[in-house]
Short mmCIF file of C-alpha atoms and ligand atoms in Angstrom, two decimals:
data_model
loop_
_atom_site.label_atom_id
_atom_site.label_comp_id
_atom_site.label_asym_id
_atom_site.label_seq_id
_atom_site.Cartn_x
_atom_site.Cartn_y
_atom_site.Cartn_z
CA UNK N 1 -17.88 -16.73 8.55
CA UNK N 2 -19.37 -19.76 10.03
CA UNK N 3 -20.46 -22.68 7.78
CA UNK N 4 -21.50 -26.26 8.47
CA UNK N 5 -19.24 -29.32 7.99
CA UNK N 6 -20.89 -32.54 7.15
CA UNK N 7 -18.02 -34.46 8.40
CA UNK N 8 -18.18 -32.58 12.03
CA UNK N 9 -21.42 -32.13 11.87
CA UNK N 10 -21.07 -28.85 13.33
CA UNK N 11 -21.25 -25.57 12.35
CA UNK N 12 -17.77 -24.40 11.80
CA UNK N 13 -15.91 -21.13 12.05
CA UNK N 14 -14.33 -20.86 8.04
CA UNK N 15 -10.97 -21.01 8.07
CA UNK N 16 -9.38 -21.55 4.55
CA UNK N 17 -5.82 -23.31 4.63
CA UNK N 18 -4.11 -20.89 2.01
CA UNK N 19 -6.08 -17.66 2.48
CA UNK N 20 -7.54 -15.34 1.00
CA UNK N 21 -7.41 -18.26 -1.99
CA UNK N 22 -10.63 -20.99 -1.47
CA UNK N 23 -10.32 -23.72 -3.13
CA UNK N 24 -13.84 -25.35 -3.97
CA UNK N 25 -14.69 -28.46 -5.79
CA UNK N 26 -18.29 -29.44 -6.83
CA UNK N 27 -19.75 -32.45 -8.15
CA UNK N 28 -20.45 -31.70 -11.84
CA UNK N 29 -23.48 -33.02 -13.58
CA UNK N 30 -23.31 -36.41 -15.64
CA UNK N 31 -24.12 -35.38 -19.04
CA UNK N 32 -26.29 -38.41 -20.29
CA UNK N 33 -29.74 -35.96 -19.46
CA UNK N 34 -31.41 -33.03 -18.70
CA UNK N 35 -30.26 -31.38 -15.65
CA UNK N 36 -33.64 -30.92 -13.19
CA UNK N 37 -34.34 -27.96 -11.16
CA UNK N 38 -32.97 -29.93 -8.38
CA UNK N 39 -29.91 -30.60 -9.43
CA UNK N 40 -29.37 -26.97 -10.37
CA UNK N 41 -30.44 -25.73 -7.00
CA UNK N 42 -27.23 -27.35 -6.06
CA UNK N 43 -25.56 -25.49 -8.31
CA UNK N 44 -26.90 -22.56 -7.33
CA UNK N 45 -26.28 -22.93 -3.54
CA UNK N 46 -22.61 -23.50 -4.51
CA UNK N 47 -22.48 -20.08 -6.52
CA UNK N 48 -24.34 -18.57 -3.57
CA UNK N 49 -21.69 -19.58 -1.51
CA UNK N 50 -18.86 -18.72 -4.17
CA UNK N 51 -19.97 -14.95 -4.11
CA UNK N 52 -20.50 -14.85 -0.71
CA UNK N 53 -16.86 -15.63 -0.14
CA UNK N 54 -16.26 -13.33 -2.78
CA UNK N 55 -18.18 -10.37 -1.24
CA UNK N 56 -16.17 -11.53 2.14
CA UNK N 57 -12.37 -10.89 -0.30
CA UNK N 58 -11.73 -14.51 -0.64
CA UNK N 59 -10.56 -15.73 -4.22
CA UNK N 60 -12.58 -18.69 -4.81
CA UNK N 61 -11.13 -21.06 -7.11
CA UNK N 62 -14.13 -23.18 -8.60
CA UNK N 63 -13.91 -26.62 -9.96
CA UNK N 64 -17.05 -28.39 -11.31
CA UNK N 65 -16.51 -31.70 -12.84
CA UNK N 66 -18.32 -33.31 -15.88
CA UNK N 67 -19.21 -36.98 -15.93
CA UNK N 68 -19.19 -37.37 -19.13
CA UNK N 69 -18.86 -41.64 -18.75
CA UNK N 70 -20.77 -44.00 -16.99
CA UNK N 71 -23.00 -46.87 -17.47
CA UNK N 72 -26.11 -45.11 -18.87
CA UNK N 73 -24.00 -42.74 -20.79
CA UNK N 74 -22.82 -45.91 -22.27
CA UNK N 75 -26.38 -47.86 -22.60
CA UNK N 76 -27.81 -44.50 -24.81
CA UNK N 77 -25.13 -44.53 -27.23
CA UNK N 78 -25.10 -48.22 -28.13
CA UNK N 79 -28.94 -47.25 -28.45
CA UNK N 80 -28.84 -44.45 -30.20
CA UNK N 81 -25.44 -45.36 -32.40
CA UNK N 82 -23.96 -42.44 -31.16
CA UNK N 83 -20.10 -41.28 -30.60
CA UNK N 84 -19.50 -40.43 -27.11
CA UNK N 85 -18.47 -36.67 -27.65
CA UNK N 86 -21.83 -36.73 -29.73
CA UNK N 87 -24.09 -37.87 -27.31
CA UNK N 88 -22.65 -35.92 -24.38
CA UNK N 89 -21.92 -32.36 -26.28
CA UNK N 90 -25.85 -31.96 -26.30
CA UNK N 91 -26.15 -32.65 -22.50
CA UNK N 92 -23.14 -30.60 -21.58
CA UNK N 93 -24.29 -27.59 -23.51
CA UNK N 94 -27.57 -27.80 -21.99
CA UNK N 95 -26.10 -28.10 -18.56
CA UNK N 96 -23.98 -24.58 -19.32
CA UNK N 97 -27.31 -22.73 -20.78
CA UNK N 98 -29.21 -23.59 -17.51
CA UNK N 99 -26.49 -22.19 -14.92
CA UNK N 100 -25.75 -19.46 -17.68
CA UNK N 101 -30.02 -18.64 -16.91
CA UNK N 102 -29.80 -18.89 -13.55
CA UNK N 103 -26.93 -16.07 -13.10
CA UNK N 104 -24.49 -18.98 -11.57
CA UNK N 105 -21.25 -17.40 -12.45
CA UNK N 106 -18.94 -19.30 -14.43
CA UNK N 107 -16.12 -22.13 -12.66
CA UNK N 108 -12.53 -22.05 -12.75
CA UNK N 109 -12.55 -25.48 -14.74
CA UNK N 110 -15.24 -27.97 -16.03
CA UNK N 111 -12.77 -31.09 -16.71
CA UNK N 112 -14.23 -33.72 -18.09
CA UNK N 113 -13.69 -37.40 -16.62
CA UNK N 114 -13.09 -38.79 -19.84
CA UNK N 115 -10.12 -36.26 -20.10
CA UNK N 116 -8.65 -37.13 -16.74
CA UNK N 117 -8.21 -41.04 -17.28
CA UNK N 118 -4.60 -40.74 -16.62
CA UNK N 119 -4.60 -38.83 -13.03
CA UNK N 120 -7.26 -41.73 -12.35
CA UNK N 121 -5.11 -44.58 -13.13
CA UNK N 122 -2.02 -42.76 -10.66
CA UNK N 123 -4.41 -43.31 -7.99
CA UNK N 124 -5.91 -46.38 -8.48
CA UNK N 125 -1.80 -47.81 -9.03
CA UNK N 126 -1.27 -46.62 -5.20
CA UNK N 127 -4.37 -47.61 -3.94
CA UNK N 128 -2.60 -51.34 -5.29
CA UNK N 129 0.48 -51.01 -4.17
CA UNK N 130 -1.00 -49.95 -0.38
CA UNK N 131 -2.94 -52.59 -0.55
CA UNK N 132 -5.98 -50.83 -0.79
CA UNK N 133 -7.58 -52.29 -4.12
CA UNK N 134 -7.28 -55.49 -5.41
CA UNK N 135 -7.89 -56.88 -9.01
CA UNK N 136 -11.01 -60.06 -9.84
CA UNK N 137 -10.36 -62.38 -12.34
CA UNK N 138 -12.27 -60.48 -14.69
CA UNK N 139 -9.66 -58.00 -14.43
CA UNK N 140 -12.02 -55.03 -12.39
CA UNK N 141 -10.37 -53.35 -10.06
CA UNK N 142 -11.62 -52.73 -6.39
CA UNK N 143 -11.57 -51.08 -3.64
CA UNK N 144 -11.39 -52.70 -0.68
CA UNK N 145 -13.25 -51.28 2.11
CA UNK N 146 -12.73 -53.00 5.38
CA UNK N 147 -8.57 -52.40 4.88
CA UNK N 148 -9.65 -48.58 4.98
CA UNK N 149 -10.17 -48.18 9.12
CA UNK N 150 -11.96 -44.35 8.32
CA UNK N 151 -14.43 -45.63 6.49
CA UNK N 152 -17.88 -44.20 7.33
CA UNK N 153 -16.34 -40.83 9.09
CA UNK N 154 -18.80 -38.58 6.57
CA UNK N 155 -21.59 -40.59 6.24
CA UNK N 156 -21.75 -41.86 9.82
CA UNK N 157 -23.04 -45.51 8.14
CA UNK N 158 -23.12 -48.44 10.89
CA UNK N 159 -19.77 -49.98 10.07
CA UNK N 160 -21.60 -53.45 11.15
CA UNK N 161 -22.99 -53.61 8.17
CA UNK N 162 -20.08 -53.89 6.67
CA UNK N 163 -20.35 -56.64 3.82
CA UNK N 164 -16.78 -58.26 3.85
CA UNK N 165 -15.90 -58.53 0.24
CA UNK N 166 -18.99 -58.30 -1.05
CA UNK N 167 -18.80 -55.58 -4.54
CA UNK N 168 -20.75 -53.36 -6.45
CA UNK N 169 -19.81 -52.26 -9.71
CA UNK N 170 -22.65 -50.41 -11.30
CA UNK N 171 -22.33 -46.90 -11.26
CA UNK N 172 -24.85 -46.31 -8.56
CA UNK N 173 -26.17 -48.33 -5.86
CA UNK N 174 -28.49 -47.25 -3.08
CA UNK N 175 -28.06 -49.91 -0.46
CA UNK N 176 -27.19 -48.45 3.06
CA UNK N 177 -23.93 -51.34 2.88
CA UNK N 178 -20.47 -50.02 2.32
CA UNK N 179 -19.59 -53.07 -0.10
CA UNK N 180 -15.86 -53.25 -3.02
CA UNK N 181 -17.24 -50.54 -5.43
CA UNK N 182 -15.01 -50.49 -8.62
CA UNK N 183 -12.23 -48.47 -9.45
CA UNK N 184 -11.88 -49.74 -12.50
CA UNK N 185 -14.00 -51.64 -14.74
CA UNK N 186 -12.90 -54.35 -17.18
CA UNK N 187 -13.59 -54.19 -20.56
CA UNK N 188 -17.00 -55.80 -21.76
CA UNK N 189 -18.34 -56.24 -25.15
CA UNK N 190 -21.22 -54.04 -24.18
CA UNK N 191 -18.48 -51.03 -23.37
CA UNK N 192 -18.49 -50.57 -27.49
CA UNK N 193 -16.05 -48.31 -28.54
CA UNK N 194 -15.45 -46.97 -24.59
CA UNK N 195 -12.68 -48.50 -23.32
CA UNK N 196 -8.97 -47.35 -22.15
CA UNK N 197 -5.69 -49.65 -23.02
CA UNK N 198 -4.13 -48.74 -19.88
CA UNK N 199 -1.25 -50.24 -17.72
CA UNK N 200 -3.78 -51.61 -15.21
CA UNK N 201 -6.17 -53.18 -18.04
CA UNK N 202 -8.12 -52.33 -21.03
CA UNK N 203 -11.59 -50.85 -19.41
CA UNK N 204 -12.51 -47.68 -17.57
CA UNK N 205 -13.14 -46.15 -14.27
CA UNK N 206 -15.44 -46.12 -11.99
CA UNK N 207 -17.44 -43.36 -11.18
CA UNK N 208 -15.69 -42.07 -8.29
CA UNK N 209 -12.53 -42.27 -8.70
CA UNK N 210 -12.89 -39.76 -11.32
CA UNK N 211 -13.73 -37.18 -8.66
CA UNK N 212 -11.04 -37.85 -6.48
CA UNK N 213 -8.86 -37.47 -10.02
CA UNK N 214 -9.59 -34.57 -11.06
CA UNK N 215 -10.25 -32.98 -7.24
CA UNK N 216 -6.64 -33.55 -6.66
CA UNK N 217 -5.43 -32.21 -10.06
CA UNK N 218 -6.86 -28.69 -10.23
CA UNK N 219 -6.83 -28.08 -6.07
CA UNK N 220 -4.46 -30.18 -4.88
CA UNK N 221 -5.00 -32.19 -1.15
CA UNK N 222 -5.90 -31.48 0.95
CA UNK N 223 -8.38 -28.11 -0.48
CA UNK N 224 -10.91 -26.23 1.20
CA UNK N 225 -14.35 -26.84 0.80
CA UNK N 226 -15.90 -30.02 -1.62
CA UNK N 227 -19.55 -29.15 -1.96
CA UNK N 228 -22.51 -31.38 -3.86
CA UNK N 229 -26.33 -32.24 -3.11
CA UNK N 230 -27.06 -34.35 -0.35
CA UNK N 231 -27.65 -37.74 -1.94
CA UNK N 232 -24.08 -38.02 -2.50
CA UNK N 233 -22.63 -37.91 0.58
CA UNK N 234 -23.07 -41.78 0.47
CA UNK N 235 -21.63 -43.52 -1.11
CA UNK N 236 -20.05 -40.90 -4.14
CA UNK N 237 -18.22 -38.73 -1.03
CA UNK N 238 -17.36 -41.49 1.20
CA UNK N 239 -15.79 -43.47 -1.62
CA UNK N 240 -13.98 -40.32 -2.77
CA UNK N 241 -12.43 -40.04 0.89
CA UNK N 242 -12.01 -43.26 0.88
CA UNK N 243 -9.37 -43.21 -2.22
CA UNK N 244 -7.97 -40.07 -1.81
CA UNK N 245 -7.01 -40.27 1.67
CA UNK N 246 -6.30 -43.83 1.66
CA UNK N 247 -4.07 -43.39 -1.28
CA UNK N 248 -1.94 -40.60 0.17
CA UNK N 249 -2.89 -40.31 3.66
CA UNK N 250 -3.66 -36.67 3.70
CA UNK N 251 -7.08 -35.46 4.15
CA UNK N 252 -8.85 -34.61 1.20
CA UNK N 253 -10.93 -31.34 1.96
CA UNK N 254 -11.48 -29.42 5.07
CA UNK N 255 -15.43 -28.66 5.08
CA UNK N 256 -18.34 -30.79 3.49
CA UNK N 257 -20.96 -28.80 1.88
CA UNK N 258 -24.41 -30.34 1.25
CA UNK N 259 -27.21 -28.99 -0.31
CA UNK N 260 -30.23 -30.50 0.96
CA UNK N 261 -33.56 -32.11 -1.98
CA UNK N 262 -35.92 -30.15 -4.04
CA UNK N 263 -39.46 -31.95 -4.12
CA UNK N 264 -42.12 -31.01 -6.66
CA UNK N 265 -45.42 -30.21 -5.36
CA UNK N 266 -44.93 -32.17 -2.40
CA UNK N 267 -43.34 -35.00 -4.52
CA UNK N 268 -40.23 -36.15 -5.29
CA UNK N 269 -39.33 -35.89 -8.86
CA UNK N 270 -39.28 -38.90 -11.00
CA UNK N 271 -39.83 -40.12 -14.61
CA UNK N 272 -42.77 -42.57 -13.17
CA UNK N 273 -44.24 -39.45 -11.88
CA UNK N 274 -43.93 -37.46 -14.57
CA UNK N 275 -43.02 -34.07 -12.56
CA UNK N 276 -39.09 -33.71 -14.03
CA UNK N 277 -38.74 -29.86 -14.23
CA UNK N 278 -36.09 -28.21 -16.34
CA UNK N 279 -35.41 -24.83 -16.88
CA UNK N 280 -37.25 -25.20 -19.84
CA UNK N 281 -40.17 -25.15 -17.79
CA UNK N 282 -39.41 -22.00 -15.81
CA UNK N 283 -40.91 -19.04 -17.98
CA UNK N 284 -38.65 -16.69 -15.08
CA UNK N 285 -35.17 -18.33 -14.46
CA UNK N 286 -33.66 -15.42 -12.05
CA UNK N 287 -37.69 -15.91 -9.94
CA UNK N 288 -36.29 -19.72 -9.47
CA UNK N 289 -33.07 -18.33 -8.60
CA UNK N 290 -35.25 -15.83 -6.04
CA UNK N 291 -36.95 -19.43 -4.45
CA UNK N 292 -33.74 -21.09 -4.35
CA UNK N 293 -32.46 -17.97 -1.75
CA UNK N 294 -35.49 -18.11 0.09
CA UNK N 295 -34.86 -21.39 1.08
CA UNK N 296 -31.50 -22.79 3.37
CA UNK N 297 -29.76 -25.00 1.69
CA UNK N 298 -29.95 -26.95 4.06
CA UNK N 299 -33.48 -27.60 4.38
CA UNK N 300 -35.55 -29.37 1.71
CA UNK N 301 -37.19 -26.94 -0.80
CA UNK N 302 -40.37 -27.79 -1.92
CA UNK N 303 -41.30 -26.24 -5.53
CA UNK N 304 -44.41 -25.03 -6.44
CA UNK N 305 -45.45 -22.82 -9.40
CA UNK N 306 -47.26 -20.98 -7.19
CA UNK N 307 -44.47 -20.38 -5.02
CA UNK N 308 -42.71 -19.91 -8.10
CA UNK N 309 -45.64 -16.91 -8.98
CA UNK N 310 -45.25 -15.30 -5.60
CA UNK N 311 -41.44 -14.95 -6.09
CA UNK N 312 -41.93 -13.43 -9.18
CA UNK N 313 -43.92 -10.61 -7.35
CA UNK N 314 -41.23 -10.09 -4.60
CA UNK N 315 -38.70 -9.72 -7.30
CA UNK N 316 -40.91 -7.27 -9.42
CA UNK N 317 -41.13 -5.29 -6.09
CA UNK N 318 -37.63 -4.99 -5.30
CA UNK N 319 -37.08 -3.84 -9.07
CA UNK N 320 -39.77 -1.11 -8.77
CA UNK N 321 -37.79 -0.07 -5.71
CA UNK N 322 -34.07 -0.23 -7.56
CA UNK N 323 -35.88 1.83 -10.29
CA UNK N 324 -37.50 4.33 -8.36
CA UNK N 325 -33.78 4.83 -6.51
CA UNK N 326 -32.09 5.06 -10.08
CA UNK N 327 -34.90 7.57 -11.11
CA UNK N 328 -34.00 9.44 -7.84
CA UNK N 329 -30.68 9.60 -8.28
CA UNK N 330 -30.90 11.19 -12.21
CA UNK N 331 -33.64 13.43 -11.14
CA UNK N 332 -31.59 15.38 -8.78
CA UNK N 333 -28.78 17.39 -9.45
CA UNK N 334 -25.05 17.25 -7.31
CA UNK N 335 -24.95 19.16 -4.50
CA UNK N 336 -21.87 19.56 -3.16
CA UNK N 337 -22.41 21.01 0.31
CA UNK N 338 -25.10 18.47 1.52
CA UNK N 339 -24.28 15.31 4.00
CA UNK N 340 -25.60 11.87 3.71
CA UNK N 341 -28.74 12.37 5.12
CA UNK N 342 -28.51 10.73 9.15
CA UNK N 343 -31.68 8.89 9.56
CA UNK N 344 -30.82 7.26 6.02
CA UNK N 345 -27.03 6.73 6.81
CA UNK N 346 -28.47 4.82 9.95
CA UNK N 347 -30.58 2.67 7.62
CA UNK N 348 -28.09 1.73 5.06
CA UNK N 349 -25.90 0.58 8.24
CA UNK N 350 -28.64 -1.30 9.87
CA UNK N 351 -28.96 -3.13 6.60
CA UNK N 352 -25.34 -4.32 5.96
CA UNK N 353 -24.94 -5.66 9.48
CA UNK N 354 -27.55 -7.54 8.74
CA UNK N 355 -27.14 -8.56 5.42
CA UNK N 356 -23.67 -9.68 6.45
CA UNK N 357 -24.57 -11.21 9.73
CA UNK N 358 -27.14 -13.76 7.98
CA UNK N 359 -24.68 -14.44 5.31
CA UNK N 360 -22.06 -14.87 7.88
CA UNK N 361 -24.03 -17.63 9.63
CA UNK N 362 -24.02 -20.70 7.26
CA UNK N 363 -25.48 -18.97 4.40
CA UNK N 364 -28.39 -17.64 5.59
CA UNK N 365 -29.96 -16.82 2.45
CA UNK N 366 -33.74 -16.56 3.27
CA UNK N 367 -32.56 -13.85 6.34
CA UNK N 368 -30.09 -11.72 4.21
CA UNK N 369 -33.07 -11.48 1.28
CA UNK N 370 -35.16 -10.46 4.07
CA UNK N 371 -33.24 -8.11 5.63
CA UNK N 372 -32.97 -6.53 1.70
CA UNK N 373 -37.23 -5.95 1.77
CA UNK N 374 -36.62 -4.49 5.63
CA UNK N 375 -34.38 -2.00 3.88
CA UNK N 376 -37.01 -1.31 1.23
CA UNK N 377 -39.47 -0.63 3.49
CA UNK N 378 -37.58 1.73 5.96
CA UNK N 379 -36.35 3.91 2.58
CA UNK N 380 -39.80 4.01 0.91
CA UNK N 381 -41.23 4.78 4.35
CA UNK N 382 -38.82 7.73 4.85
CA UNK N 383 -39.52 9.05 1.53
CA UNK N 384 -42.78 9.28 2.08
CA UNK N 385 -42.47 11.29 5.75
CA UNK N 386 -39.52 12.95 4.24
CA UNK N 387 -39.73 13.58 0.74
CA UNK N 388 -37.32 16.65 0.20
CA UNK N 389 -34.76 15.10 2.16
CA UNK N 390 -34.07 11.93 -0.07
CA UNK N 391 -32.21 13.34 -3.20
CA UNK N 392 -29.29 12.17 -5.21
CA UNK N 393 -26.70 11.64 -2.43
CA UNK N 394 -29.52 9.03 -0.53
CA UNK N 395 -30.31 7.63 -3.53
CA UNK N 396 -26.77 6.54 -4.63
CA UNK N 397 -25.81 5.66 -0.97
CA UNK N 398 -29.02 3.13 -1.13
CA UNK N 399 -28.45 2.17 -5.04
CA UNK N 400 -24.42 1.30 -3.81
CA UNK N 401 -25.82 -0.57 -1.15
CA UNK N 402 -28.44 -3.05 -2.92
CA UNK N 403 -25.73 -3.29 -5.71
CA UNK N 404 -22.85 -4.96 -3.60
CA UNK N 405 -26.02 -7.02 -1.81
CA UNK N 406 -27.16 -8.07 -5.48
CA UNK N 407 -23.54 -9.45 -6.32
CA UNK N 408 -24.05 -12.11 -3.67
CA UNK N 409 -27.80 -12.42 -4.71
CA UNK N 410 -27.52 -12.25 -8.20
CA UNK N 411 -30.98 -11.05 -8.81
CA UNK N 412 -29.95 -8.64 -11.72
CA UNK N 413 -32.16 -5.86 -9.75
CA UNK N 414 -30.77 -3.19 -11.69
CA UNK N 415 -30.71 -4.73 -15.05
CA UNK N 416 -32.69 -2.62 -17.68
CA UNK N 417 -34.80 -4.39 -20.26
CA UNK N 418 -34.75 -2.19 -22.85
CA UNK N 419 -38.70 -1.20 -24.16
CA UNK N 420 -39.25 -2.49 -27.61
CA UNK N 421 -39.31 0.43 -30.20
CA UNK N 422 -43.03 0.79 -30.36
CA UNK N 423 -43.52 1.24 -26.34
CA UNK N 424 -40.72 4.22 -26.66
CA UNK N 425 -42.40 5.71 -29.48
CA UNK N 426 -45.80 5.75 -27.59
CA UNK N 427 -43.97 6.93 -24.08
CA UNK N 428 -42.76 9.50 -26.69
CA UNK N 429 -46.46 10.43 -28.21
CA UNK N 430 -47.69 10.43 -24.36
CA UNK N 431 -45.00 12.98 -23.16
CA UNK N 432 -46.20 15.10 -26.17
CA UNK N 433 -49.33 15.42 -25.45
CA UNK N 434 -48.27 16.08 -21.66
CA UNK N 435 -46.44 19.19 -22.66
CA UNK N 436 -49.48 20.45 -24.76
CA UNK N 437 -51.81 19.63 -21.76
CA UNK N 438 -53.80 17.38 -23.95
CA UNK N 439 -54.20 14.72 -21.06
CA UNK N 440 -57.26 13.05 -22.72
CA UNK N 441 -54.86 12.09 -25.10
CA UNK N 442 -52.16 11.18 -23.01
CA UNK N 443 -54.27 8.65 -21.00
CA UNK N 444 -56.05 7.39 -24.15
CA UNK N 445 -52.13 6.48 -24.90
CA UNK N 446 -51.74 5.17 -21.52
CA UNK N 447 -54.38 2.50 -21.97
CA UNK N 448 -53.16 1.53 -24.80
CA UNK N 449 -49.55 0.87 -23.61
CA UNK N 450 -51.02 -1.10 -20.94
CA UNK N 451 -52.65 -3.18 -23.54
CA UNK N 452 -49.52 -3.90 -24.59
CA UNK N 453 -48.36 -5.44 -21.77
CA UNK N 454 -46.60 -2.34 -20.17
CA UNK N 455 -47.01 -0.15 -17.52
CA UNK N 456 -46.99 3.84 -17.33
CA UNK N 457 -46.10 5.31 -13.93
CA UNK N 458 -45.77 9.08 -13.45
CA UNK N 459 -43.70 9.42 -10.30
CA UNK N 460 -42.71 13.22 -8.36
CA UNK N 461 -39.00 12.36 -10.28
CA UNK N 462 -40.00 11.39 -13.87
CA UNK N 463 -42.16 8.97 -15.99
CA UNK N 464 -41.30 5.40 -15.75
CA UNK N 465 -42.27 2.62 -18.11
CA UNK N 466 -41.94 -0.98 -16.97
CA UNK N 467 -43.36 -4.53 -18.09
CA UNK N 468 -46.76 -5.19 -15.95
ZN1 LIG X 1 -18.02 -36.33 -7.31
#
């Protein structure tokens, strides 16, 4: 598998350092909001990537981190007169209901920062003691950025810029300058009830730092692959690399994996704007999950709900197909004697290559999906030159096929919805008065399924219902 490295800026061949175990760590949300489609395209990408080493026999071992303190974390509970726990609970549960909607399978571990205070602290005393980070008055701890000579390898900043000794110590900053960012910040009357009585000071850390923490806890240095969305490759990565390798001179991960923006309509998203999209405002989750493959993660997506409409469509028609397949396969019996048909054998091979080939070549999403609909097409168009030659051995070759495909995808394309009970008992009034040739009847019953919002399809193998 090949897969490209921010910090080479090449695409690399994958070569884990303990195979077949993959270590991956990705930044977690910070649970003070609403988690946008954007940031869960991220997420998304990463669990895209996570199967696809799966489906390659890797064990991926998953961490996503929550940043569960910060400065505006801080800012809405002093507003709101909140607890901590309280105020982040609701953001962290609504982080877990969106990935749990968009099929992202679950993470090895989701530590929390605040939890991890500790392992932060063990770094930050090296980073001291190397002389690395030095204390203000105030009783913040820094990090010194001109005694670390790699500075700037990921982000390829102009080291000219550097600002000597000039800090930052809000939680993010945006300016191109590598400047001090804190480690640790000192206790201010403003921090409320947030503060740690540590060994280096009462206060608490810096954003991250908490990263680097918990990275180095659950995966150990250096691991495999640390993945997040593009925007924090400076300064959030840089500064990570910059601790964690200048703290124990070993290199922190192997590969960088970025996941490129989402815009809106053309826009970027922003509160001014007004275009924020949650999954709350996805009425089809797993057709957001469809755009999000149709796009490389490494180029920018641009959402649009009609985009959004059209992948609903492509998904309906790969279901139709997965259901025709599964009607297929029950309609025929077992024979024993027959062979995989040739021509279809042929197919199904043409397909895996590839499906795997695109995969294979830095996540090629948008090419493996297509090479799913090039599949369709060849078996529906072989059915219809052949139809007594496609019977329940084809069908389950196909159906075993799309099914190992969907557990990279995650698409659900053979997930039932079960009809409500008033659709079955129609479907069952309609195949009465089918057997008693009463087909005035049975289409009168027809319409008025389709009122309903469902769909009747006789087919040569049975009578399918399905939402329209
Ligand atoms: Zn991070």
């Amino acid at each position: 598998m090949r897969i490209y490295n921010t910090l080479t800026s090449k695409v690399e061949d994958f070569e884990p350092i303990n195979p077949p175990v993959v270590g991956i760590y990705a930044c977690g949300p910070t649970v003070y909001d609403y988690p946008h489609i954007g940031n869960l395209r991220t997420f998304c990408c990463v669990d895209f990537l996570r199967r696809t080493l799966e489906y390659f026999s890797f064990q991926v071992k998953l961490v996503i981190n929550i940043t569960d303190v910060d400065d505006k974390i801080i800012n809405a509970i002093n507003q709101k007169k909140v607890s901590l726990r309280e105020y982040t609970s609701i953001y962290e549960k609504y982080f877990f209901e969106s990935i749990e909607r968009l099929n992202i399978k679950g993470a090895s571990f989701y530590p929390r920062a605040t939890e991890h205070i500790k392992e932060m602290v063990d770094i930050i005393k090296e980073l001291l003691k190397k002389g690395l980070a030095y204390k203000t008055e105030d009783g913040s701890i820094y990090f010194s950025v001109s005694s670390f000579k790699d500075y700037g390898k990921l982000s390829k900043i102009n080291k000219d810029n550097l600002m000597v000794g000039a800090r930052v110590n809000v939680d993010q900053y945006d300016k191109e300058n590598p400047v001090d960012f804190a480690l640790w910040k000192s206790y201010t009357p403003e921090d409320g009830e947030v503060y740690w009585d540590v060994e280096i000071g009462k206060g608490r850390p810096g954003w991250h730092i908490e990263c680097s923490a918990m990275n180095r806890k659950y995966l150990g240095q250096p691991f495999d692959i640390h993945a997040g969305g593009i925007d924090l490759i400076f300064p959030h990565h840089e500064n990570e690399i910059a601790q964690s390798e200048g703290a124990f001179d070993i290199m922190l991960a192997k590969y960088w994996f970025h996941v490129n923006h989402l815009i809106v309509e053309g826009q970027k998203m922003s509160k001014s704007l007004n275009n924020i999209l949650t999954i709350n405002d996805i009425d089809d989750p797993i057709a957001l999950r469809f755009l999000y493959l149709q796009t490389h993660y490494r180029n920018k997506l641009n959402f649009t709900f009609d985009n959004l409409k059209g992948a609903k469509s492509a998904l309906n028609s790969l279901t139709a197909f997965t259901s025709t397949l599964v009607d297929i396969e029950r309609f025929f019996e077992e024979e024993k004697e027959e062979e995989l048909n040739e021509e279809i054998e042929k197919i199904g091979k043409k397909f895996k290559d590839n499906f795997d080939e695109a995969l294979k070549d830095d996540l090629n999403t948008p090419k493996a999906l297509s090479s799913l609909f090039d599949l369709m097409h060849d078996v529906y168009t072989f059915i219809n030159k052949y139809p007594k030659q496609f019977k329940k051995r084809e069908a389950k070759f196909i159906i075993d096929l799309v099914n190992n495909a969907d557990s990279v995808l995650g698409l659900d394309l053979f997930k039932v919805e079960p009809l409500p009970d008033e659709i079955r008992e129609l479907m069952l009034m309609r195949k009465k008065a089918k057997d008693e040739k009463n087909w005035s009847l049975a289409d009168e019953i027809r319409n008025k399924i389709r009122e309903k919002g469902y769909i009747v399809e006789d087919t040569p193998w049975g009578t399918r219902c399905r939402k329209a």
